[in-house]
PDB file of C-alpha atoms in Angstrom:
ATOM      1  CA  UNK Q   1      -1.829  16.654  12.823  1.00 57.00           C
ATOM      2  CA  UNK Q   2       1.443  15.521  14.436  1.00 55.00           C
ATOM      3  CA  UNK Q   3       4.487  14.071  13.624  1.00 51.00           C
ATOM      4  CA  UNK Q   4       7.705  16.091  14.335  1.00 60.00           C
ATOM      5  CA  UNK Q   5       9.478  12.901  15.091  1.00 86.00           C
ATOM      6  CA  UNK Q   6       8.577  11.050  12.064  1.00 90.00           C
ATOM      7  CA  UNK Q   7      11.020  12.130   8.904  1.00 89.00           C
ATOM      8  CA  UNK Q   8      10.043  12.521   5.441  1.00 86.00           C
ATOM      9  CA  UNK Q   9      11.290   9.341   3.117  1.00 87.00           C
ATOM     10  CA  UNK Q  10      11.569   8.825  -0.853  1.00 84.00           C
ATOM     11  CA  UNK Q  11       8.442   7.561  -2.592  1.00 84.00           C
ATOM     12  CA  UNK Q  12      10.310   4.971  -4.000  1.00 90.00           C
ATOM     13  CA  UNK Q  13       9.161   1.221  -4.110  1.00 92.00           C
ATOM     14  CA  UNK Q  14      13.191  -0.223  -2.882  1.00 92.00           C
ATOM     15  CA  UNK Q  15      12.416   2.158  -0.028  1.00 93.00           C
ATOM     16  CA  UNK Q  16       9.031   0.755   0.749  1.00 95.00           C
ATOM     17  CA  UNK Q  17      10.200  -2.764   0.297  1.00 95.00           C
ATOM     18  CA  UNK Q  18      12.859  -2.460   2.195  1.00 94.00           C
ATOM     19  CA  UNK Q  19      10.840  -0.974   5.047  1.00 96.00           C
ATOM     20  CA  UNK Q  20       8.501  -3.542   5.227  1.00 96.00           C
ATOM     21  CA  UNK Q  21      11.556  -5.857   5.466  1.00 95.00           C
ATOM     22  CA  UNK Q  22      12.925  -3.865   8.577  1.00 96.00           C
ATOM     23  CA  UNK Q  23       9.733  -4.539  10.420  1.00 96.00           C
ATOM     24  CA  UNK Q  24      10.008  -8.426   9.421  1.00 96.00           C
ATOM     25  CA  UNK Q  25       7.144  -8.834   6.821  1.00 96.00           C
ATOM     26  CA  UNK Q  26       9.739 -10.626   4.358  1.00 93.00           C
ATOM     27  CA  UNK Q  27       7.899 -12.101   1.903  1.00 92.00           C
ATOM     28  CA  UNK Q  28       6.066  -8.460  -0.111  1.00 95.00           C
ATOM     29  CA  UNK Q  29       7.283  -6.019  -2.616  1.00 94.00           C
ATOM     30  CA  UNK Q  30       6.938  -2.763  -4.079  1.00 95.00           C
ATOM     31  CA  UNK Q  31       6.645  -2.404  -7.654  1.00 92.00           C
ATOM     32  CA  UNK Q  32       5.584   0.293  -9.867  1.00 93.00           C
ATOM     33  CA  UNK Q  33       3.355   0.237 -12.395  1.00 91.00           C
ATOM     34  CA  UNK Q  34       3.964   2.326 -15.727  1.00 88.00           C
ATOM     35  CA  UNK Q  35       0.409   1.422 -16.852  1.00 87.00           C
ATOM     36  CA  UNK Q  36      -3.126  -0.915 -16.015  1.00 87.00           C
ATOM     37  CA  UNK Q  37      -3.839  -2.060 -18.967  1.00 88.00           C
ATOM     38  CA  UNK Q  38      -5.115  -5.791 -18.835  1.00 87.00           C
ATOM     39  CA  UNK Q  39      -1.453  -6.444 -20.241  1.00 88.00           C
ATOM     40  CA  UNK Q  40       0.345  -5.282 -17.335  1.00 87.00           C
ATOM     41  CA  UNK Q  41      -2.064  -6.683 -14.545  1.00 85.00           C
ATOM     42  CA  UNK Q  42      -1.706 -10.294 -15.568  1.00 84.00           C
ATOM     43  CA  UNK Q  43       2.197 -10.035 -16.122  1.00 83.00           C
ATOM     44  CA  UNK Q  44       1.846  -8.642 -12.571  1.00 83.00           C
ATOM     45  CA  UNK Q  45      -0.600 -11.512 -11.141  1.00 82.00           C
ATOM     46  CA  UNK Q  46       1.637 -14.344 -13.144  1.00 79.00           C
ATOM     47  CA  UNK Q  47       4.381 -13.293 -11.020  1.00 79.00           C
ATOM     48  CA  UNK Q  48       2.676 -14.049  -7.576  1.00 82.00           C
ATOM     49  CA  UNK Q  49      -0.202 -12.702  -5.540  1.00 89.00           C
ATOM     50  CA  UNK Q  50      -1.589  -9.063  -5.607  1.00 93.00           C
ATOM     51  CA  UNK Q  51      -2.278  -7.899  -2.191  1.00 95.00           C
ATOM     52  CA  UNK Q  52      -3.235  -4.038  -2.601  1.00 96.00           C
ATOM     53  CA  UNK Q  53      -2.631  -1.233  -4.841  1.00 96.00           C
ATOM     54  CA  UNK Q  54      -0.940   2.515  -3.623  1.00 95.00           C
ATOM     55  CA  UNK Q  55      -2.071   5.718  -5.147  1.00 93.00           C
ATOM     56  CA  UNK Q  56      -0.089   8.772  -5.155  1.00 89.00           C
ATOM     57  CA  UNK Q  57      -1.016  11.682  -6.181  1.00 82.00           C
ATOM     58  CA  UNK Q  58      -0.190  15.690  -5.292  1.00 77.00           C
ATOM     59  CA  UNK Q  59      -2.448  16.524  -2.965  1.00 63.00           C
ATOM     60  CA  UNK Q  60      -4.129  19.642  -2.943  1.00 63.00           C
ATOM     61  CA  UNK Q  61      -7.074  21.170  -0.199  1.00 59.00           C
ATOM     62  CA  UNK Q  62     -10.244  20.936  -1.842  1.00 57.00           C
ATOM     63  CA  UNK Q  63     -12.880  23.953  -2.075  1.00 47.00           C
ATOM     64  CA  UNK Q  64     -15.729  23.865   0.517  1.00 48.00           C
ATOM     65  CA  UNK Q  65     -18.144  23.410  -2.346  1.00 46.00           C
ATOM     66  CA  UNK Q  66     -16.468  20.080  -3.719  1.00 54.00           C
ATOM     67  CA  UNK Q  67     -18.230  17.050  -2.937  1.00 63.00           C
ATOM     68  CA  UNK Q  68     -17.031  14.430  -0.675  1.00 68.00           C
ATOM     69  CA  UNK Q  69     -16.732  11.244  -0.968  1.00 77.00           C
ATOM     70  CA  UNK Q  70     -19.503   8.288   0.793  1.00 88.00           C
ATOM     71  CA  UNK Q  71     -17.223   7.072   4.075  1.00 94.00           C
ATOM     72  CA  UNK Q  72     -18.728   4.118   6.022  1.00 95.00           C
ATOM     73  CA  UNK Q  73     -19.674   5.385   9.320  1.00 95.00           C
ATOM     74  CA  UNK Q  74     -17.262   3.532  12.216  1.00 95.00           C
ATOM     75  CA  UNK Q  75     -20.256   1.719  13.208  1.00 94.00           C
ATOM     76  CA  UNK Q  76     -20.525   0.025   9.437  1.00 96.00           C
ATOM     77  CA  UNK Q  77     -16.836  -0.349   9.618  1.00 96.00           C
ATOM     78  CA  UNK Q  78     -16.978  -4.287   8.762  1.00 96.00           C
ATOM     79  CA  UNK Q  79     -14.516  -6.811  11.423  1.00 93.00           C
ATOM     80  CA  UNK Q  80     -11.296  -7.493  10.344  1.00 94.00           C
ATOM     81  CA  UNK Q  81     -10.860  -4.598   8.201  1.00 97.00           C
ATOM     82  CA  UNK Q  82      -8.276  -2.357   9.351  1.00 98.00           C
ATOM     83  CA  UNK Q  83      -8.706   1.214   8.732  1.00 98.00           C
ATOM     84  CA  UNK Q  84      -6.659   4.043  10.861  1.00 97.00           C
ATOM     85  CA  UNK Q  85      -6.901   7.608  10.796  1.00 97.00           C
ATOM     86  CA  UNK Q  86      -3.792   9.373   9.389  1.00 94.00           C
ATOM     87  CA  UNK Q  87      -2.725  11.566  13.034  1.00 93.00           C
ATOM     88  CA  UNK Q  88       0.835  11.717  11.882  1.00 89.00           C
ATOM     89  CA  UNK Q  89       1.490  14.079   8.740  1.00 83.00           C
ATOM     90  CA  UNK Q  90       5.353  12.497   7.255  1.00 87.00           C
ATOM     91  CA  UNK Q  91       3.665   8.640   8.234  1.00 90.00           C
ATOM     92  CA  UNK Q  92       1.314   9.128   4.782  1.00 90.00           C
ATOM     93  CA  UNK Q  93       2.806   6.298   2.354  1.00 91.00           C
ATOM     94  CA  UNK Q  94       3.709   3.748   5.620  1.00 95.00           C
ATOM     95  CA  UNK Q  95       0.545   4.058   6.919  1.00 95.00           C
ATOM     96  CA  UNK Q  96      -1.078   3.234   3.534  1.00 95.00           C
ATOM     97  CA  UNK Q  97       1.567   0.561   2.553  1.00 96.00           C
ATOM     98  CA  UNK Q  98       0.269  -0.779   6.095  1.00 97.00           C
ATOM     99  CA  UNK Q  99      -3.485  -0.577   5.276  1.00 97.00           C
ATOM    100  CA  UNK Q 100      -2.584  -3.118   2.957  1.00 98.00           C
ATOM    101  CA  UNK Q 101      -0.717  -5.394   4.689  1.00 97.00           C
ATOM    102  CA  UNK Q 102      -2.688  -5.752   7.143  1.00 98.00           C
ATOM    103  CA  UNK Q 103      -6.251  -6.144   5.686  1.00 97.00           C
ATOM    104  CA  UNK Q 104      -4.557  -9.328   3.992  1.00 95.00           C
ATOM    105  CA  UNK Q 105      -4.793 -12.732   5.248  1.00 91.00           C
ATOM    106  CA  UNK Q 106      -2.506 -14.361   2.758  1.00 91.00           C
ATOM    107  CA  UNK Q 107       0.881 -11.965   4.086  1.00 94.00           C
ATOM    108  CA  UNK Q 108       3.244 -13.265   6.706  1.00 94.00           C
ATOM    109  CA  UNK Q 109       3.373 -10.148   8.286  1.00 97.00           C
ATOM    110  CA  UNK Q 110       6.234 -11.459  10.851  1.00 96.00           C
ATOM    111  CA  UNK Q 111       6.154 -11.085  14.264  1.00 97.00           C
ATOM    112  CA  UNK Q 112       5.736  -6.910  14.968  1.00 97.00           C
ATOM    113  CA  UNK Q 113       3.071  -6.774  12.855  1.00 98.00           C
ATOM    114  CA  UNK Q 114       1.603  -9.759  13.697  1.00 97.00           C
ATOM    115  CA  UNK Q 115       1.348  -8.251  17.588  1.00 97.00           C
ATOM    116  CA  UNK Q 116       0.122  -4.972  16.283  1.00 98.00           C
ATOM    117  CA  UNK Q 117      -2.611  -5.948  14.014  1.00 97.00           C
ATOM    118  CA  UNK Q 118      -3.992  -8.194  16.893  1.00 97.00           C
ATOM    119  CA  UNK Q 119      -3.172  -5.530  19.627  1.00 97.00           C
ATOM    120  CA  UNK Q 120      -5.374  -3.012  17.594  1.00 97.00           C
ATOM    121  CA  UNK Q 121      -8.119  -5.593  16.425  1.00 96.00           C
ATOM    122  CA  UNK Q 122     -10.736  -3.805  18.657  1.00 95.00           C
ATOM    123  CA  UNK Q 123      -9.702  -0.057  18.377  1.00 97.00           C
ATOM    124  CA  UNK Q 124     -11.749   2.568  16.252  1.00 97.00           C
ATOM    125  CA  UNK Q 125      -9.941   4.395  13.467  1.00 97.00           C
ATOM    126  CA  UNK Q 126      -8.789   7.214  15.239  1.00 97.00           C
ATOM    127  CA  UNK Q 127      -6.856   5.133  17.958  1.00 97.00           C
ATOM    128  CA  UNK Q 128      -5.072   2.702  15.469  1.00 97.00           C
ATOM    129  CA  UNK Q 129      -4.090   5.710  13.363  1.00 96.00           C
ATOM    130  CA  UNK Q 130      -2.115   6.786  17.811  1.00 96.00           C
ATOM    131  CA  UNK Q 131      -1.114   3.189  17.923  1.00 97.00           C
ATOM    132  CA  UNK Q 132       0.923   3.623  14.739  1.00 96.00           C
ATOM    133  CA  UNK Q 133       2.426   6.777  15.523  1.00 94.00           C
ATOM    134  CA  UNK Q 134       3.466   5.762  18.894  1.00 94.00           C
ATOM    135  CA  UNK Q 135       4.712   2.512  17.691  1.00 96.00           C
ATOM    136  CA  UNK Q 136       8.495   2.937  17.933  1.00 95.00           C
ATOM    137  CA  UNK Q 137       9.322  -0.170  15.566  1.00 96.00           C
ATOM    138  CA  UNK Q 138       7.409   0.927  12.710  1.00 96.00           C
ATOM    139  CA  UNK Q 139       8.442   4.365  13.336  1.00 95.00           C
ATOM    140  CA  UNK Q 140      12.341   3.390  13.739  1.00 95.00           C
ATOM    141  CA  UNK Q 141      11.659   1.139  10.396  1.00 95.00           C
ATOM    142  CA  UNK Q 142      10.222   4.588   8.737  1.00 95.00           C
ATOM    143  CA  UNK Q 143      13.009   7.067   9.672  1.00 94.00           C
ATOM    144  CA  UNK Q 144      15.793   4.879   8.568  1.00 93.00           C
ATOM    145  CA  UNK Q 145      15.016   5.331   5.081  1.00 90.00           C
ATOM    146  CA  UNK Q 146      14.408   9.338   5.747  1.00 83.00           C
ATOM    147  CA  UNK Q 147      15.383  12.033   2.935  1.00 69.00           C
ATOM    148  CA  UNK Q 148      18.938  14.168   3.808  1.00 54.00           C
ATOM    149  CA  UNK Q 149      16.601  16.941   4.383  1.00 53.00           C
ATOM    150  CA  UNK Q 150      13.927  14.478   6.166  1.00 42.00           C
ATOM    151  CA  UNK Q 151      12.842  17.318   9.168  1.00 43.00           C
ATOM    152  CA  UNK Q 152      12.794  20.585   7.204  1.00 47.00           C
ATOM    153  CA  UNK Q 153       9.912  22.035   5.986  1.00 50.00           C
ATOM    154  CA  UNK Q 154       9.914  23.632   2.252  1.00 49.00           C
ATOM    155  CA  UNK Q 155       7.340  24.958  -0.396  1.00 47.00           C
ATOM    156  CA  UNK Q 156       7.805  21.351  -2.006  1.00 57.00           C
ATOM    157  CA  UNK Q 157       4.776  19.596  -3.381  1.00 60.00           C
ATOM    158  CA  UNK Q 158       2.574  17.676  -0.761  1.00 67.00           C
ATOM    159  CA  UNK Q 159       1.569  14.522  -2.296  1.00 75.00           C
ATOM    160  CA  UNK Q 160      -0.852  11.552  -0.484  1.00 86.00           C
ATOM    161  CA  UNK Q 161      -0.724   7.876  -0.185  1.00 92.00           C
ATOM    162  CA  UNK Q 162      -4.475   5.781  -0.531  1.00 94.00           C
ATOM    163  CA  UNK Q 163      -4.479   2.239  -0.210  1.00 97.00           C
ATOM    164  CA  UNK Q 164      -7.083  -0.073  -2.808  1.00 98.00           C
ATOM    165  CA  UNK Q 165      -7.615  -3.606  -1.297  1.00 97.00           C
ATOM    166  CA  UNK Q 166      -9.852  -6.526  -1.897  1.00 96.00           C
ATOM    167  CA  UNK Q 167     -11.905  -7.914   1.236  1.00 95.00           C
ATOM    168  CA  UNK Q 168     -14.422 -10.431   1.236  1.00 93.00           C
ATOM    169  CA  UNK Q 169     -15.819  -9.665  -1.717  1.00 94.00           C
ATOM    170  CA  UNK Q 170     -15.345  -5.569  -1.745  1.00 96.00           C
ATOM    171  CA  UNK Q 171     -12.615  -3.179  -3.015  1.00 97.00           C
ATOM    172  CA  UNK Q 172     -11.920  -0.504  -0.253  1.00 98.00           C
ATOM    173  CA  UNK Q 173     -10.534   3.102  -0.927  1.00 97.00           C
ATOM    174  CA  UNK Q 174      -7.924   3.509   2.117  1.00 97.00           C
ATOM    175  CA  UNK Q 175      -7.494   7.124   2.683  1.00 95.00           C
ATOM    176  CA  UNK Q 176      -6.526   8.074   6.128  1.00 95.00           C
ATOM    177  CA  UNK Q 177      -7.623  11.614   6.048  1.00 93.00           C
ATOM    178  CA  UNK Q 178     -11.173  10.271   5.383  1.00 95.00           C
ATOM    179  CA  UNK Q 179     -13.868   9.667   8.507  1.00 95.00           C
ATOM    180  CA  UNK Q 180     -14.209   6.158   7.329  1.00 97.00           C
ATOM    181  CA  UNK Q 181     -13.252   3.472   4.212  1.00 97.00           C
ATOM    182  CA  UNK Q 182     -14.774   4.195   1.235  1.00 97.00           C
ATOM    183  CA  UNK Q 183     -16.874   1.454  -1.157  1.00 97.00           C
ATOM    184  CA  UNK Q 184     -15.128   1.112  -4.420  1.00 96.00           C
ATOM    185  CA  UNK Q 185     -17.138  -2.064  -5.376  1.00 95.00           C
ATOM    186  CA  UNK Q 186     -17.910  -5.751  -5.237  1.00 94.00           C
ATOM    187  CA  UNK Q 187     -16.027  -8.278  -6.906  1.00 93.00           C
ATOM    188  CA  UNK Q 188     -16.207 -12.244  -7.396  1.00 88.00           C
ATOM    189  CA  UNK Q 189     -14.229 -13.996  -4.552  1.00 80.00           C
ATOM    190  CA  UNK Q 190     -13.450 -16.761  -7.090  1.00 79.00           C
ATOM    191  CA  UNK Q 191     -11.816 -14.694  -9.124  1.00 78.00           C
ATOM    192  CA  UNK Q 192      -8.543 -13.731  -7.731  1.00 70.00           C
ATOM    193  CA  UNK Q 193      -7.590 -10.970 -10.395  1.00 77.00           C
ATOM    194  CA  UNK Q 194     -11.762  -9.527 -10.345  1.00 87.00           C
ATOM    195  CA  UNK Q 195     -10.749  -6.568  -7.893  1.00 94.00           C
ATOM    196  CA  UNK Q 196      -8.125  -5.144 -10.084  1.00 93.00           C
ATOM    197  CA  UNK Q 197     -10.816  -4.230 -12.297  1.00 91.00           C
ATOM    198  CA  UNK Q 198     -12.536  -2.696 -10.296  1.00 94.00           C
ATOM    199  CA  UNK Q 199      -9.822  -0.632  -8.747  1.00 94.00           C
ATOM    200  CA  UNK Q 200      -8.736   0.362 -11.645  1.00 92.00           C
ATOM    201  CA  UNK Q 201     -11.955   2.383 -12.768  1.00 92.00           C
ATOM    202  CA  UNK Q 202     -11.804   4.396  -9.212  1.00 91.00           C
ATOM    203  CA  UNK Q 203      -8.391   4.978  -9.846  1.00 91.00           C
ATOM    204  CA  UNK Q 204      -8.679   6.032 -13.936  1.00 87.00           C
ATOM    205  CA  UNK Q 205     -11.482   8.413 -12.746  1.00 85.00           C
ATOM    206  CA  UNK Q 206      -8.842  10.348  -9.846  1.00 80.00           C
ATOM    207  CA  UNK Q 207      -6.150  10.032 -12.554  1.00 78.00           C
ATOM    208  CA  UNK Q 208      -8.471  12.114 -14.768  1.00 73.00           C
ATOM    209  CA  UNK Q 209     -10.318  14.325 -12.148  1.00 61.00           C
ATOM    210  CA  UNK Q 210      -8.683  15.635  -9.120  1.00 56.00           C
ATOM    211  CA  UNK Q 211      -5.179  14.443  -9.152  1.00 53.00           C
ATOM    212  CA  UNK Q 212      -2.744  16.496 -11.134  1.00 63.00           C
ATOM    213  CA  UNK Q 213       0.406  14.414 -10.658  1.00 76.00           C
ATOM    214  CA  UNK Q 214       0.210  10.504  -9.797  1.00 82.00           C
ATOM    215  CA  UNK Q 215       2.039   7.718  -9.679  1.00 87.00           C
ATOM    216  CA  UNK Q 216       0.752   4.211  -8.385  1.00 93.00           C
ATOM    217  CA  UNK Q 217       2.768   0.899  -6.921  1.00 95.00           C
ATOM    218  CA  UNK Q 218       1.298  -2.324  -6.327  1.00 95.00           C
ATOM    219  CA  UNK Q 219       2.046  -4.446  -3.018  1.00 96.00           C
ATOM    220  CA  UNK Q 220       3.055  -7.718  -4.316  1.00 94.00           C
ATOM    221  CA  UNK Q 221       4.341 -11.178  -3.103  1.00 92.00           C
ATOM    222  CA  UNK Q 222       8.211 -10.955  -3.282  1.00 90.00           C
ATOM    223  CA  UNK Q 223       9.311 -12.309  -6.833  1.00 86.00           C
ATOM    224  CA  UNK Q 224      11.743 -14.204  -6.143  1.00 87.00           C
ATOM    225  CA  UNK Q 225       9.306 -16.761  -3.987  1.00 86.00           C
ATOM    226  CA  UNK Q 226       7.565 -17.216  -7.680  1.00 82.00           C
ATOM    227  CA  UNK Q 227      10.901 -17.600  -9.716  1.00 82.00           C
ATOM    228  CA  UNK Q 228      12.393 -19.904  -7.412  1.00 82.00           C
ATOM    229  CA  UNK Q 229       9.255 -22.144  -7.299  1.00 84.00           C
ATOM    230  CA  UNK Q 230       9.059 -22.017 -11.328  1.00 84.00           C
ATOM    231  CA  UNK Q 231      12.626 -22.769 -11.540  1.00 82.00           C
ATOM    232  CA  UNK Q 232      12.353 -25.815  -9.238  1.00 84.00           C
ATOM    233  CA  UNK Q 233       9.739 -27.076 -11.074  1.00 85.00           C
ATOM    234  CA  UNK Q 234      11.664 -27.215 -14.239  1.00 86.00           C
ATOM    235  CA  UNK Q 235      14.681 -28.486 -12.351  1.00 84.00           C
ATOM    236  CA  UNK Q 236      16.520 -25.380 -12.135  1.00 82.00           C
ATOM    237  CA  UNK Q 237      17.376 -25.937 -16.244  1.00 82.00           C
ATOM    238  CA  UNK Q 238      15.122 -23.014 -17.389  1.00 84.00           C
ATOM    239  CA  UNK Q 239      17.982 -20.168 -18.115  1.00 82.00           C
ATOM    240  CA  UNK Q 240      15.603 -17.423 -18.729  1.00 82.00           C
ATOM    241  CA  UNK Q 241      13.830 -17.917 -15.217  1.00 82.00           C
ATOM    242  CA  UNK Q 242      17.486 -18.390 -13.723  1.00 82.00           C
ATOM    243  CA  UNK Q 243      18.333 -14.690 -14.867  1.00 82.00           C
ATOM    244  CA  UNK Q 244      14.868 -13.250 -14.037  1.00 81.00           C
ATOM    245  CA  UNK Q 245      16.042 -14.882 -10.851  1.00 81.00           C
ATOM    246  CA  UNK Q 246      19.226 -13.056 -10.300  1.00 82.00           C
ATOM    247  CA  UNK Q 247      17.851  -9.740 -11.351  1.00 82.00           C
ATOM    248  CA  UNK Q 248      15.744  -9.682  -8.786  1.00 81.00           C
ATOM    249  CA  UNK Q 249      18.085 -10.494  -6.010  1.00 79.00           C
ATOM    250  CA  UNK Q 250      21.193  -8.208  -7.447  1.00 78.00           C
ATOM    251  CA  UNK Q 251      17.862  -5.126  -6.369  1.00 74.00           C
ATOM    252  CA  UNK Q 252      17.801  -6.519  -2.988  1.00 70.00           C
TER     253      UNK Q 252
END
């Protein structure tokens, strides 16, 4: 796996935000979740759309005899979903904050991205995973938020990014060192929060299997789009949404 050029960067949602930002999809945030409990997920989906989950977790090589997951063959690989193979090692969490992005038809993904995702409509996993590591304004976007000690290479921890997203009815596992996207389950199209449920068993069962340390983020519609539309609707006299408001701009 390559990737000398591309640096190592925080796991930190402002970072991943931010990034997103640098390649002109605007309108998405980062947050973290402390917990999935049907509590969280709804304060979470009353604040705006849901677009994909992240899934971190230290990543360790598995022994020969462990069993591996069902991939969908390239050939089963459905239209429209984008899927890359992971041929750049530091690229992990963009390339998965990507895999959401992308699969979503409700992000305004700006202009770069726009010309990407259509550029590699027709190309099998293995060459969108090259197009993003030759793509020099994702990769510029990526090394700007790199780590003070972003090229060295240390006995640190390795950790890895996997994308959950809904799609026409099914909730893909996004995991770029995999052949192929993995089936989580279906969910009910009419039901916009449906998927989360479903992710969330696949993701309770790594939390209590292989993964030894986690954390998970949630790719979201930027807040303030939802605040600002609640506050106009009240007339901009609601002080509580006002200062919900302001928080969230005084992180940006």
């Amino acid at each position: 796996m390559s990737g000398e050029d591309w640096c190592t960067i925080e796991s930190d949602p402002g970072v991943f935000t931010e990034l997103l930002q640098e390649v002109g999809c605007t309108q998405v945030q980062l947050e973290e979740l402390w917990s999935l409990d049907d509590d969280t997920l709804q304060a979470l989906q009353d604040s705006g759309d849901i677009f994909g989950l992240i899934f971190l977790f230290q990543w360790e090589k598995k022994a020969p005899s462990a069993p591996k997951p069902t991939c969908l063959p390239e050939d089963q690989i459905p239209e429209g979903l984008f899927f890359a193979h992971q041929v750049t090692t530091n690229a992990c969490a963009t390339q998965a904050i990507l895999s959401v992005v992308l699969n979503s038809t409700s992000v305004d993904l700006g202009p770069t991205l726009s010309e990407f995702r259509d550029f590699t409509a027709s190309f099998p996993p293995s060459l969108k995973g090259v197009a993003i590591s030759g793509s020099e304004p994702i990769k510029t976007a990526h090394n700007a938020f790199g780590r003070t000690d972003a090229f060295l290479r240390g006995t640190e921890d390795v950790f890895h990014f996997v994308a959950y997203i809904p799609k026409d009815g099914t909730v893909y596992e996004l995991d770029g060192l995999q052949p192929g996207p993995i089936i989580v389950g279906d969910y009910k199209k009419d039901e916009t929060t449906s998927w989360l449920g479903v992710a969330r068993t696949a993701i309770q069962e790594r939390m209590t299997g292989d993964a030894i340390k986690f954390n998970l983020m949630a790719v979201i519609q930027d807040k303030r789009i939802g605040l600002q539309k609640k506050l106009d609707e009240t007339g901009g006299n609601d002080e509580g949404l006002a200062i919900q408001l302001q928080m969230e701009e005084a992180k940006r």
